[in-house]
Coordinates of C-alpha atoms and ligand atoms in Angstrom, one line a residue:
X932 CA 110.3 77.8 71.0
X933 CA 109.9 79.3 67.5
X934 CA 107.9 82.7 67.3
X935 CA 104.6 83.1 66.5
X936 CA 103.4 85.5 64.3
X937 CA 100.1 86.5 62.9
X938 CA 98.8 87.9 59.5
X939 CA 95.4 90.2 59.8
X940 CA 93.8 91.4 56.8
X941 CA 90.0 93.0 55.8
X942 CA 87.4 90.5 57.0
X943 CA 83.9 90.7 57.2
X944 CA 82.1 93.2 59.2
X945 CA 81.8 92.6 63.3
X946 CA 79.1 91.0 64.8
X947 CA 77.9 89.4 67.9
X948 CA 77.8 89.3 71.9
X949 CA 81.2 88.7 73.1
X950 CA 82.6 88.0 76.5
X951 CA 85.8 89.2 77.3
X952 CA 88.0 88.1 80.3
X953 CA 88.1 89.3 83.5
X954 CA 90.3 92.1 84.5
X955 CA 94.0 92.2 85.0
X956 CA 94.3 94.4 87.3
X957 CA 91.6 93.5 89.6
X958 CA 92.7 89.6 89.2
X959 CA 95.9 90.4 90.3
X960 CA 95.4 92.3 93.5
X961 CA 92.1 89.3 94.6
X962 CA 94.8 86.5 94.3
X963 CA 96.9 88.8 96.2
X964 CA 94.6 90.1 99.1
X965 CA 93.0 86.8 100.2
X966 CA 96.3 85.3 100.5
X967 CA 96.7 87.5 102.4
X968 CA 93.5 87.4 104.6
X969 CA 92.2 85.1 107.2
X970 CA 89.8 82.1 105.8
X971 CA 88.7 81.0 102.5
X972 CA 88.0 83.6 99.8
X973 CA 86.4 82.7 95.8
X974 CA 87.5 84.8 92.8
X975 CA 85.0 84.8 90.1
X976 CA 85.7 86.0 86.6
X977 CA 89.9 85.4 87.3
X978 CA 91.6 86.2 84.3
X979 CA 93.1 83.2 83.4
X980 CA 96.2 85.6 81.7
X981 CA 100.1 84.3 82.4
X982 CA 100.5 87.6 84.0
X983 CA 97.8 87.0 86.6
X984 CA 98.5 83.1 86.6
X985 CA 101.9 84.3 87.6
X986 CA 101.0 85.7 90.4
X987 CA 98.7 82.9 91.9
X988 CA 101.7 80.8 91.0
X989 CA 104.3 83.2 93.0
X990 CA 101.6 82.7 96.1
X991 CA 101.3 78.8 96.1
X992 CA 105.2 78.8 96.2
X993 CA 104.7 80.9 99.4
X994 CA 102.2 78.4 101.1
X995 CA 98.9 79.6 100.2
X996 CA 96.8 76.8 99.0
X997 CA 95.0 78.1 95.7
X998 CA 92.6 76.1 94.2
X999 CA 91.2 76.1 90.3
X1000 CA 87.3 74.4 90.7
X1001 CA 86.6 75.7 86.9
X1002 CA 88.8 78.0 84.7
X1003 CA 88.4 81.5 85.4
X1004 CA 87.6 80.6 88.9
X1005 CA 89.8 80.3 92.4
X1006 CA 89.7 79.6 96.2
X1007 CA 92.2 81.1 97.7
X1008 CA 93.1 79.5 101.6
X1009 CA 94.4 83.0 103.2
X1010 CA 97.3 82.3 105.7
X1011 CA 96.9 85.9 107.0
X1012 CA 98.9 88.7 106.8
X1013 CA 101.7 87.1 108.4
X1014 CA 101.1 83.9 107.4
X1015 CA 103.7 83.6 103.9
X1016 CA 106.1 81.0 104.0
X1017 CA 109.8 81.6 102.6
X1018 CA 110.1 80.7 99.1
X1019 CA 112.4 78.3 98.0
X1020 CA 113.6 80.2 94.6
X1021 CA 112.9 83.4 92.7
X1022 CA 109.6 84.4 92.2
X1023 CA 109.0 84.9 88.6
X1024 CA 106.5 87.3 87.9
X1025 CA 106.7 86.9 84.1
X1026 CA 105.9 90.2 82.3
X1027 CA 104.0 91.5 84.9
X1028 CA 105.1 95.1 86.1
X1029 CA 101.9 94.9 88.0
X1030 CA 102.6 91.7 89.9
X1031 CA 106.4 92.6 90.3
X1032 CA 105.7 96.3 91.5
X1033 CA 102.9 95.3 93.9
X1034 CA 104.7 92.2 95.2
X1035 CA 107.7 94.5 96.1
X1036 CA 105.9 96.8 99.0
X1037 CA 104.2 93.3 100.2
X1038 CA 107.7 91.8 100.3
X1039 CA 109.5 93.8 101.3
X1040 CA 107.2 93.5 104.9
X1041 CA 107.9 90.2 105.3
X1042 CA 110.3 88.3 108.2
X1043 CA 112.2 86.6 104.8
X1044 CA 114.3 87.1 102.1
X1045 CA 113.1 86.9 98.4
X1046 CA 114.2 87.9 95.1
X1047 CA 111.6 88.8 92.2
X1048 CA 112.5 88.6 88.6
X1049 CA 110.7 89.1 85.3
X1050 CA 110.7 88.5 81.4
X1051 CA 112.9 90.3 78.9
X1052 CA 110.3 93.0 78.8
X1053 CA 110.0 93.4 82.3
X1054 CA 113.4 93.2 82.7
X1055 CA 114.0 96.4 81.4
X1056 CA 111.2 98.5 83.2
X1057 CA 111.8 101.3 85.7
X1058 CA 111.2 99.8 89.4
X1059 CA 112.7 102.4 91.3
X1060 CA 109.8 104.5 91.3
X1061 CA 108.6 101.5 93.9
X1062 CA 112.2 101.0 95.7
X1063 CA 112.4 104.6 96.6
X1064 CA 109.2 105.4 98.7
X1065 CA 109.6 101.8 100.0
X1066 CA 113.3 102.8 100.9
X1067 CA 111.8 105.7 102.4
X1068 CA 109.4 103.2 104.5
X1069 CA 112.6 101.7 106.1
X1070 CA 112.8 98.7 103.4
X1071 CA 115.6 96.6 101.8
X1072 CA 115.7 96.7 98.4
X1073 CA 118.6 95.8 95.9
X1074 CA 118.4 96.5 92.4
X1075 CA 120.2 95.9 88.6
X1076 CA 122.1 98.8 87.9
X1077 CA 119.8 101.7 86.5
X1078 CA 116.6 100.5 89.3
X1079 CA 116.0 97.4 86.8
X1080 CA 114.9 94.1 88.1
X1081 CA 115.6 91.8 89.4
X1082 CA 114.8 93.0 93.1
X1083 CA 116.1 91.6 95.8
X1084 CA 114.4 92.2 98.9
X1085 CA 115.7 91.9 101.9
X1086 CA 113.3 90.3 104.8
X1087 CA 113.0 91.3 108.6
X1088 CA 113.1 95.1 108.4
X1089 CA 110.9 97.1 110.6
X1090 CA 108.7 99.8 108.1
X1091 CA 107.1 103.1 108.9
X1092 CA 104.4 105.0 107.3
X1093 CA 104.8 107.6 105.3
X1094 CA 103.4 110.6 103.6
X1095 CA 104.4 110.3 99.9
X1096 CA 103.4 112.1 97.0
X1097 CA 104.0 110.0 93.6
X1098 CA 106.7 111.8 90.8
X1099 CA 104.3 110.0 88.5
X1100 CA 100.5 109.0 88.2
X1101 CA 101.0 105.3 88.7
X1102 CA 98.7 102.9 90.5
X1103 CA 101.2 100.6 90.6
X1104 CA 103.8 102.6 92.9
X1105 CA 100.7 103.6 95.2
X1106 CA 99.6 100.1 95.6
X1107 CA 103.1 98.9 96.3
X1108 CA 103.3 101.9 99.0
X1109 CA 99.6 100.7 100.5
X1110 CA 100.5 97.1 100.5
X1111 CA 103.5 98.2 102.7
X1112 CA 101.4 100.6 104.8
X1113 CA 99.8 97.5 105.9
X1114 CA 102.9 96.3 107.9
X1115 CA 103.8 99.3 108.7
X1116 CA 103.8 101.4 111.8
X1117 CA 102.0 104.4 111.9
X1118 CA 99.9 105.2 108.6
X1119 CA 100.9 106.0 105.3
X1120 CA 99.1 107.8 103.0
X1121 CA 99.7 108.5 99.3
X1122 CA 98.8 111.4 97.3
X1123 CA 98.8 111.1 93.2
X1124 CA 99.3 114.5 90.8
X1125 CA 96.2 112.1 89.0
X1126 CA 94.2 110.3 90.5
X1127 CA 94.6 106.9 89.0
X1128 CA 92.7 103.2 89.3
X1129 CA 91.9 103.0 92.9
X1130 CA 91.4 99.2 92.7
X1131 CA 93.8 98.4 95.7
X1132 CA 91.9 100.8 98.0
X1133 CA 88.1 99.3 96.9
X1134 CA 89.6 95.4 97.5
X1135 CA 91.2 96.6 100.9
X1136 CA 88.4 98.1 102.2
X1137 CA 86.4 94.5 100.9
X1138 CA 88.7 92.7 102.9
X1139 CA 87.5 94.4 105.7
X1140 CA 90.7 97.1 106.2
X1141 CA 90.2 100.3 107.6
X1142 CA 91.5 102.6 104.5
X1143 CA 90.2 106.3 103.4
X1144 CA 90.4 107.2 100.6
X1145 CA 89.2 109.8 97.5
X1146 CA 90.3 110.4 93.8
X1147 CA 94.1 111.4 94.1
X1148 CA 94.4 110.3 97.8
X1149 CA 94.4 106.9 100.0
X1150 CA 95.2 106.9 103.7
X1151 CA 95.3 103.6 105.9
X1152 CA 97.7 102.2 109.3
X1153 CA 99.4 99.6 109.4
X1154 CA 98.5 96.7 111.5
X1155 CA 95.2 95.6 110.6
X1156 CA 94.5 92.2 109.5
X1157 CA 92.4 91.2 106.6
X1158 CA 89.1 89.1 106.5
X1159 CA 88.1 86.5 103.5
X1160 CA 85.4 88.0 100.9
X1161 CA 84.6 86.4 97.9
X1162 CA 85.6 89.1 94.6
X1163 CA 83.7 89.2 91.5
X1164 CA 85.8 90.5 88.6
X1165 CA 84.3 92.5 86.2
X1166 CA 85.6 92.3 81.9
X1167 CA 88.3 94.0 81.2
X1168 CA 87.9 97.4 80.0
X1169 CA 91.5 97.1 78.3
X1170 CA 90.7 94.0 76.2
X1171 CA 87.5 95.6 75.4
X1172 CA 89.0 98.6 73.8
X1173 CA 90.3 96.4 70.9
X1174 CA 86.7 95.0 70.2
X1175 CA 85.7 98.9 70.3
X1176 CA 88.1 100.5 68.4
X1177 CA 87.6 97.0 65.9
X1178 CA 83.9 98.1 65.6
X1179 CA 84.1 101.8 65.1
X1180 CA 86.6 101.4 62.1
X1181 CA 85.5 98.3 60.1
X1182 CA 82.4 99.4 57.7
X1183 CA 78.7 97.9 58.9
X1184 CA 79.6 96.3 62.1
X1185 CA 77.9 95.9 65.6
X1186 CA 78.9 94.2 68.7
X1187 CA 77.8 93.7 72.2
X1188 CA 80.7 93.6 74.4
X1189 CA 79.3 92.0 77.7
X1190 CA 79.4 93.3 81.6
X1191 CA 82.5 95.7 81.1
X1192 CA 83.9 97.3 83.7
X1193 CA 83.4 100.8 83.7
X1194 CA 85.7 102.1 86.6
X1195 CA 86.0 105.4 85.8
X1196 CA 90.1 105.4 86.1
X1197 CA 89.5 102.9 83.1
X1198 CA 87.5 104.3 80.6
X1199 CA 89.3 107.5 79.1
X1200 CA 89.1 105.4 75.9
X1201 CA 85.5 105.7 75.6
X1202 CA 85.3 109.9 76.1
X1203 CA 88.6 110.0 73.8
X1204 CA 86.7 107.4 71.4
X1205 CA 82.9 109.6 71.3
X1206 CA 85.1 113.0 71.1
X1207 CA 86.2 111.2 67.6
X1208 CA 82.5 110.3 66.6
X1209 CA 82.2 106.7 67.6
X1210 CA 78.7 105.3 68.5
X1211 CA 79.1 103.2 71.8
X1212 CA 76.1 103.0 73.9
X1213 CA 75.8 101.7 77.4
X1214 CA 73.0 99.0 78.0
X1215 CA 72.0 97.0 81.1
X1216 CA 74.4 98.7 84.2
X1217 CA 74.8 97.1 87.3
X1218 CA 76.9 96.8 90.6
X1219 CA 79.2 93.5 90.2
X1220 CA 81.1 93.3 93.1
X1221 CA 81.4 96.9 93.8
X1222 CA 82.4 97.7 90.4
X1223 CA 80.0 99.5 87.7
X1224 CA 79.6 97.2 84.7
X1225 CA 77.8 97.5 81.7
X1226 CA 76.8 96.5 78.1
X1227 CA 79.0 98.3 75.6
X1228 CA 77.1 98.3 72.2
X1229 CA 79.1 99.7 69.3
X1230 CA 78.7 100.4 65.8
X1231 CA 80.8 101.4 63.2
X1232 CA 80.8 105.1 62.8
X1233 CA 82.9 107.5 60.7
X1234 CA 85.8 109.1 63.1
X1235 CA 88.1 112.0 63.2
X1236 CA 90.8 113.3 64.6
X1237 CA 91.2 115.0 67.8
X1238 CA 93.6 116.0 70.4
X1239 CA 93.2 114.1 72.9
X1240 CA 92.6 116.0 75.8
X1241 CA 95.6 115.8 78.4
X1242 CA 93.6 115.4 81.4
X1243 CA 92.2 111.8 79.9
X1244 CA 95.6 110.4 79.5
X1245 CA 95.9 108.5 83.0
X1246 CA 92.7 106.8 82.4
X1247 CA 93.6 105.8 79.3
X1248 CA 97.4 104.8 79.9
X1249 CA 96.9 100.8 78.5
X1250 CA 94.4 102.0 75.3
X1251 CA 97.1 104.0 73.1
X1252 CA 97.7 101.2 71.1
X1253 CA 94.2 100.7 70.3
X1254 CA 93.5 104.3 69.9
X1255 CA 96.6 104.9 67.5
X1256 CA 94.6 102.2 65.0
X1257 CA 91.3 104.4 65.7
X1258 CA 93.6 107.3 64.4
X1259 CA 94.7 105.5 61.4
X1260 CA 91.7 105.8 60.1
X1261 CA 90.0 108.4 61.3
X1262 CA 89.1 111.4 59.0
X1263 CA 92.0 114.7 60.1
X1264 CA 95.1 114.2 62.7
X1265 CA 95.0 113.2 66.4
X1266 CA 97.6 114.6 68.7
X1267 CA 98.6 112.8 72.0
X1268 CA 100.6 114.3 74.7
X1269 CA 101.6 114.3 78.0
X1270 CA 101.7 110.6 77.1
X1271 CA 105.9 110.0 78.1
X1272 CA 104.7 107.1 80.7
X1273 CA 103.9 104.9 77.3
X1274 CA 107.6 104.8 76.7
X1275 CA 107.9 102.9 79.6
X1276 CA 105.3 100.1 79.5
X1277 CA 105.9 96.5 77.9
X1278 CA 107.4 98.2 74.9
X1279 CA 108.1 101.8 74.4
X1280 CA 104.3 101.9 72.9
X1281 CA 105.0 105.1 71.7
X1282 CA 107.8 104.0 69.1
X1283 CA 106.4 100.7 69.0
X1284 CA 103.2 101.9 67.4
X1285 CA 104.3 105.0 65.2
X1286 CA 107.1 102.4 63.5
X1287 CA 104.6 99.9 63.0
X1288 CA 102.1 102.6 61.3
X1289 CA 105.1 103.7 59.4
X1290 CA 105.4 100.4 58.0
X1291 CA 102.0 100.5 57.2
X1292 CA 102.1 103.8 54.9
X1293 CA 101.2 106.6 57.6
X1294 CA 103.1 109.6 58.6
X1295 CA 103.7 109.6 62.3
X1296 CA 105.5 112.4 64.2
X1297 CA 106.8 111.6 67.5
X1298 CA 107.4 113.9 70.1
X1299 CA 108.9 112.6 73.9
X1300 CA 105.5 112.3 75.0
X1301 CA 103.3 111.6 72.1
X1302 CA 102.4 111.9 68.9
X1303 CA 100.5 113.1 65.8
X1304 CA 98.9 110.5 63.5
X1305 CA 97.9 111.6 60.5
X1306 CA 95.8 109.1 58.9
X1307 CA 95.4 107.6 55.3
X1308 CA 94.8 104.3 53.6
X1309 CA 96.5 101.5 55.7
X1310 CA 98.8 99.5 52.7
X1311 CA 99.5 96.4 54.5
X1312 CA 103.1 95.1 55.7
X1313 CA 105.2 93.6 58.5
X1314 CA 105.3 94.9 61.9
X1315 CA 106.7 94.1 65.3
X1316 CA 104.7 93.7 68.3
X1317 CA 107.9 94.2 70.2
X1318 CA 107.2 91.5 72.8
X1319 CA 104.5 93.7 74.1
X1320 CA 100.4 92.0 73.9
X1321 CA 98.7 95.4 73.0
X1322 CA 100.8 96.4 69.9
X1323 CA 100.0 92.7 68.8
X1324 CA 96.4 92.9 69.1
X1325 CA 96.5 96.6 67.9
X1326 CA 97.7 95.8 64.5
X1327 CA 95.3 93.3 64.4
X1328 CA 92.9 95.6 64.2
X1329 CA 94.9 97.8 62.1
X1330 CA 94.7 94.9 59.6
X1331 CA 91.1 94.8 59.2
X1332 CA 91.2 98.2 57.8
X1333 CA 94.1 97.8 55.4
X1334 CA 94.4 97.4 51.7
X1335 CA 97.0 94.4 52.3
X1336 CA 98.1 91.5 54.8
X1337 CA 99.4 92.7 58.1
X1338 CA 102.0 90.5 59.4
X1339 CA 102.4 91.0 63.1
X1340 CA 105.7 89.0 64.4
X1341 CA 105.7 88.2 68.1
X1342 CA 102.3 87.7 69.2
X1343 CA 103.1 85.1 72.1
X1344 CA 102.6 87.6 74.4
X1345 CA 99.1 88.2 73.5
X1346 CA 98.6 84.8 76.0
X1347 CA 99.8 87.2 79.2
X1348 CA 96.5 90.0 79.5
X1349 CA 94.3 88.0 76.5
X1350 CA 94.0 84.4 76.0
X1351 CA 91.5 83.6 73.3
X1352 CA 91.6 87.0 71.8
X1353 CA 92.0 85.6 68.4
X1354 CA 89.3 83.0 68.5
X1355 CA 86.8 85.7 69.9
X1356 CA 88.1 88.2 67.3
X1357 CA 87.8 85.7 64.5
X1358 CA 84.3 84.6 65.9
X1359 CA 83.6 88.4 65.3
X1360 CA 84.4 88.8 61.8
X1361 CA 88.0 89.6 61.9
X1362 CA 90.4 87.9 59.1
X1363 CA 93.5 86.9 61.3
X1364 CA 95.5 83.6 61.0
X1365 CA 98.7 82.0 62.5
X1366 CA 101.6 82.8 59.8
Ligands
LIG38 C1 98.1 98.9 86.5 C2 98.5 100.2 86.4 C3 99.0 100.9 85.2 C4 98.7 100.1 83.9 C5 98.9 98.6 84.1 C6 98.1 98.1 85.3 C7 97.6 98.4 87.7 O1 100.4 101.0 85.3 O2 99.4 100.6 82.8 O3 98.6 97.9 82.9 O4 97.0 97.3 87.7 O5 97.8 99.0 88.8 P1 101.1 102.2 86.1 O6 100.8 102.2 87.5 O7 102.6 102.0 85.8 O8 100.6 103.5 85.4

């Protein structure tokens, strides 16, 4: 397939009442907790991403009968916890380190074999951060040399719960570690240096499990079976964060960014974002399925630079991108550290972003775990979005505030968190077009 690549440049200033699609995260973990549990269970607001798809897809090749009524909606038939069938190839979880680092506790559980591969991109990403506590657990797990995928998992092993305290703050490794819990014997708890997204925990203890849990620490034995619920998924805070970045930089616009989930472990974007000056109000918050959501309405302000305080970095881990274009073109330098974990995501984000700025006529410096930014007028140029969907749609932005075209090569990827991003972003106001 030939690439596809984009060129962003000033458009018109944002307006409107967008709808952004549902969350990753959450998406992921409903297709894979009423598969899991017994009867019939209907995801609203899926994210109809290739990341998530992926994983509904990796299900139904295990037995679990999935059904799409409309688009952005599923019924899941839960065979139970021990109900999987043995696959009858790899499961291909795309370039998904969510689906392949979650699926790896829930395999490694089960009476069979199965192998788990990714993408390029995911390819390269650290996975032993899940193979060791599993190990730990009593699991089977094979790696590439260096802990890379693909994992090959070995079936039938008996697991025990353990106490485990993550090197790094990752929801992913935790979540693998829970979903493991579940088989195993005795209980397992995990305890995080951060406390990060606790979205596993909430959807457990929805599907009826018997799990404590507080910021920083989750607790639950193994054992317990699961019981069909029906999930609501709120927007995605991640794909927001574009559309409020977008809105803060470009000159005279407004938008109404709909029902956004406001999970605190999300929304270090927005406290970073106000530290800088933006104007984001919240309107209309409600419960949606056990999540906070509200209204984001944002207008363009003028921003400057900050540091960005340390502490916020976990719940901000997917919006550097976004905030490295708020940066740009904000009014004095913005410092990020503590921020190594970025170098490790779909790209090294960190590189990814400070080359592509670079390109663009700023001054970047880069340190091992972050950055300084030092902002000025945006010429225009040619980036990579190095495989990865948030560079893409970060230099998208990046283009509305530059003096010239922004080429972005690679965007395909966009399709795995963000499908539609462009239409909605062109509906808004933004100039972007397929090169
Ligand atoms: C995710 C956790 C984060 C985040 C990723 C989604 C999740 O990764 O970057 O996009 O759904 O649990 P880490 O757990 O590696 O920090």
């Amino acid at each position: 397939m030939s690439q596809q690549d984009w060129i962003a440049s000033t458009g018109q200033p944002l307006r409107g009442s967008l709808t952004i699609p549902g969350d990753k995260s959450v998406s992921h973990r409903a297709i894979m907790l009423a598969a899991l549990a017994d009867g019939v269970s209907r995801i609203d607001g899926f994210l109809e991403g290739e990341d998530t798809r992926a994983t509904a897809a990796i299900f139904a090749r295990m037995g679990v009968r999935i059904d799409t009524p409309s688009a952005s909606q599923r019924i899941v038939h839960g065979v139970g916890v021990d109900g999987l069938r043995a696959p009858d190839g790899v499961l291909d979880c795309g370039n998904a380190g969510t689906g392949m680092r979650l699926l790896s506790g829930l395999m490694a559980a089960q009476a069979f074999d199965s192998t788990l591969v990714g993408d390029e991109s995911l390819s390269k990403r650290p996975m032993r951060r899940v193979t060791a506590p599993l190990q730990q657990m009593g699991a089977r797990i094979d790696t590439r040399e260096g802990g890379l995928p693909p994992l090959r998992v070995h079936g039938g092993q008996s697991l025990h719960g353990i106490d485990y305290t993550l090197e790094v703050a990752s929801a992913q490794v935790k979540s693998a570690v829970l979903l493991a819990g579940l088989y195993a014997q005795g209980e397992t708890t995990v305890r995080e240096p951060h406390p990060t997204r606790d979205y596993t925990e909430r959807m457990l203890a929805a599907f009826g499990a018997d799990i404590e849990f507080s910021p920083g620490h989750a607790c639950l034995r193994g054992g317990q079976r699961l019981r069909a619920t029906d999930i609501a998924v709120p927007a995605d805070f991640s794909s927001a964060a574009f559309f409020l970045v977008a809105a803060s930089i470009v000159p005279g616009s407004e938008l109404r960014l709909q029902a956004v989930g406001l999970n605190p472990r999300r929304t270090g974007l927005l406290q970073a974002l106000r530290l800088m000056g933006a104007d984001i109000r919240e309107e209309n918050r409600a419960e949606h399925g056990g999540e906070t959501v509200a209204d984001l309405l944002v207008r363009h302000a003028p921003l400057h630079g900050i540091e960005v305080p340390v502490e916020l970095v976990p719940d901000m881990i997917d919006e550097f991108p976004a905030l490295f274009v708020a940066a740009a073109c904000a009014l004095g330098p913005t410092r990020v550290s503590g921020a190594a974990e970025l170098r490790v995501k779909e790209s090294d984000r960190l590189a990814s972003m400070a080359t592509g700025l670079r390109a663009l006529g700023l001054q970047i410096d880069e340190t091992p775990d972050g950055a300084t930014i030092h902002p000025g007028p945006l010429r225009g140029g040619s980036v990579q979005s190095h495989g990865d969907h948030r560079i893409a749609m970060a230099f998208a932005i990046a283009g509305q505030c530059s003096q010239g075209e922004v080429r972005i090569a690679d965007i395909a990827n966009v399709a795995t968190s963000f499908p539609g991003f462009d239409d909605l972003a062109r509906a808004s106001g933004f100039a972007l077009r397929d090169a």
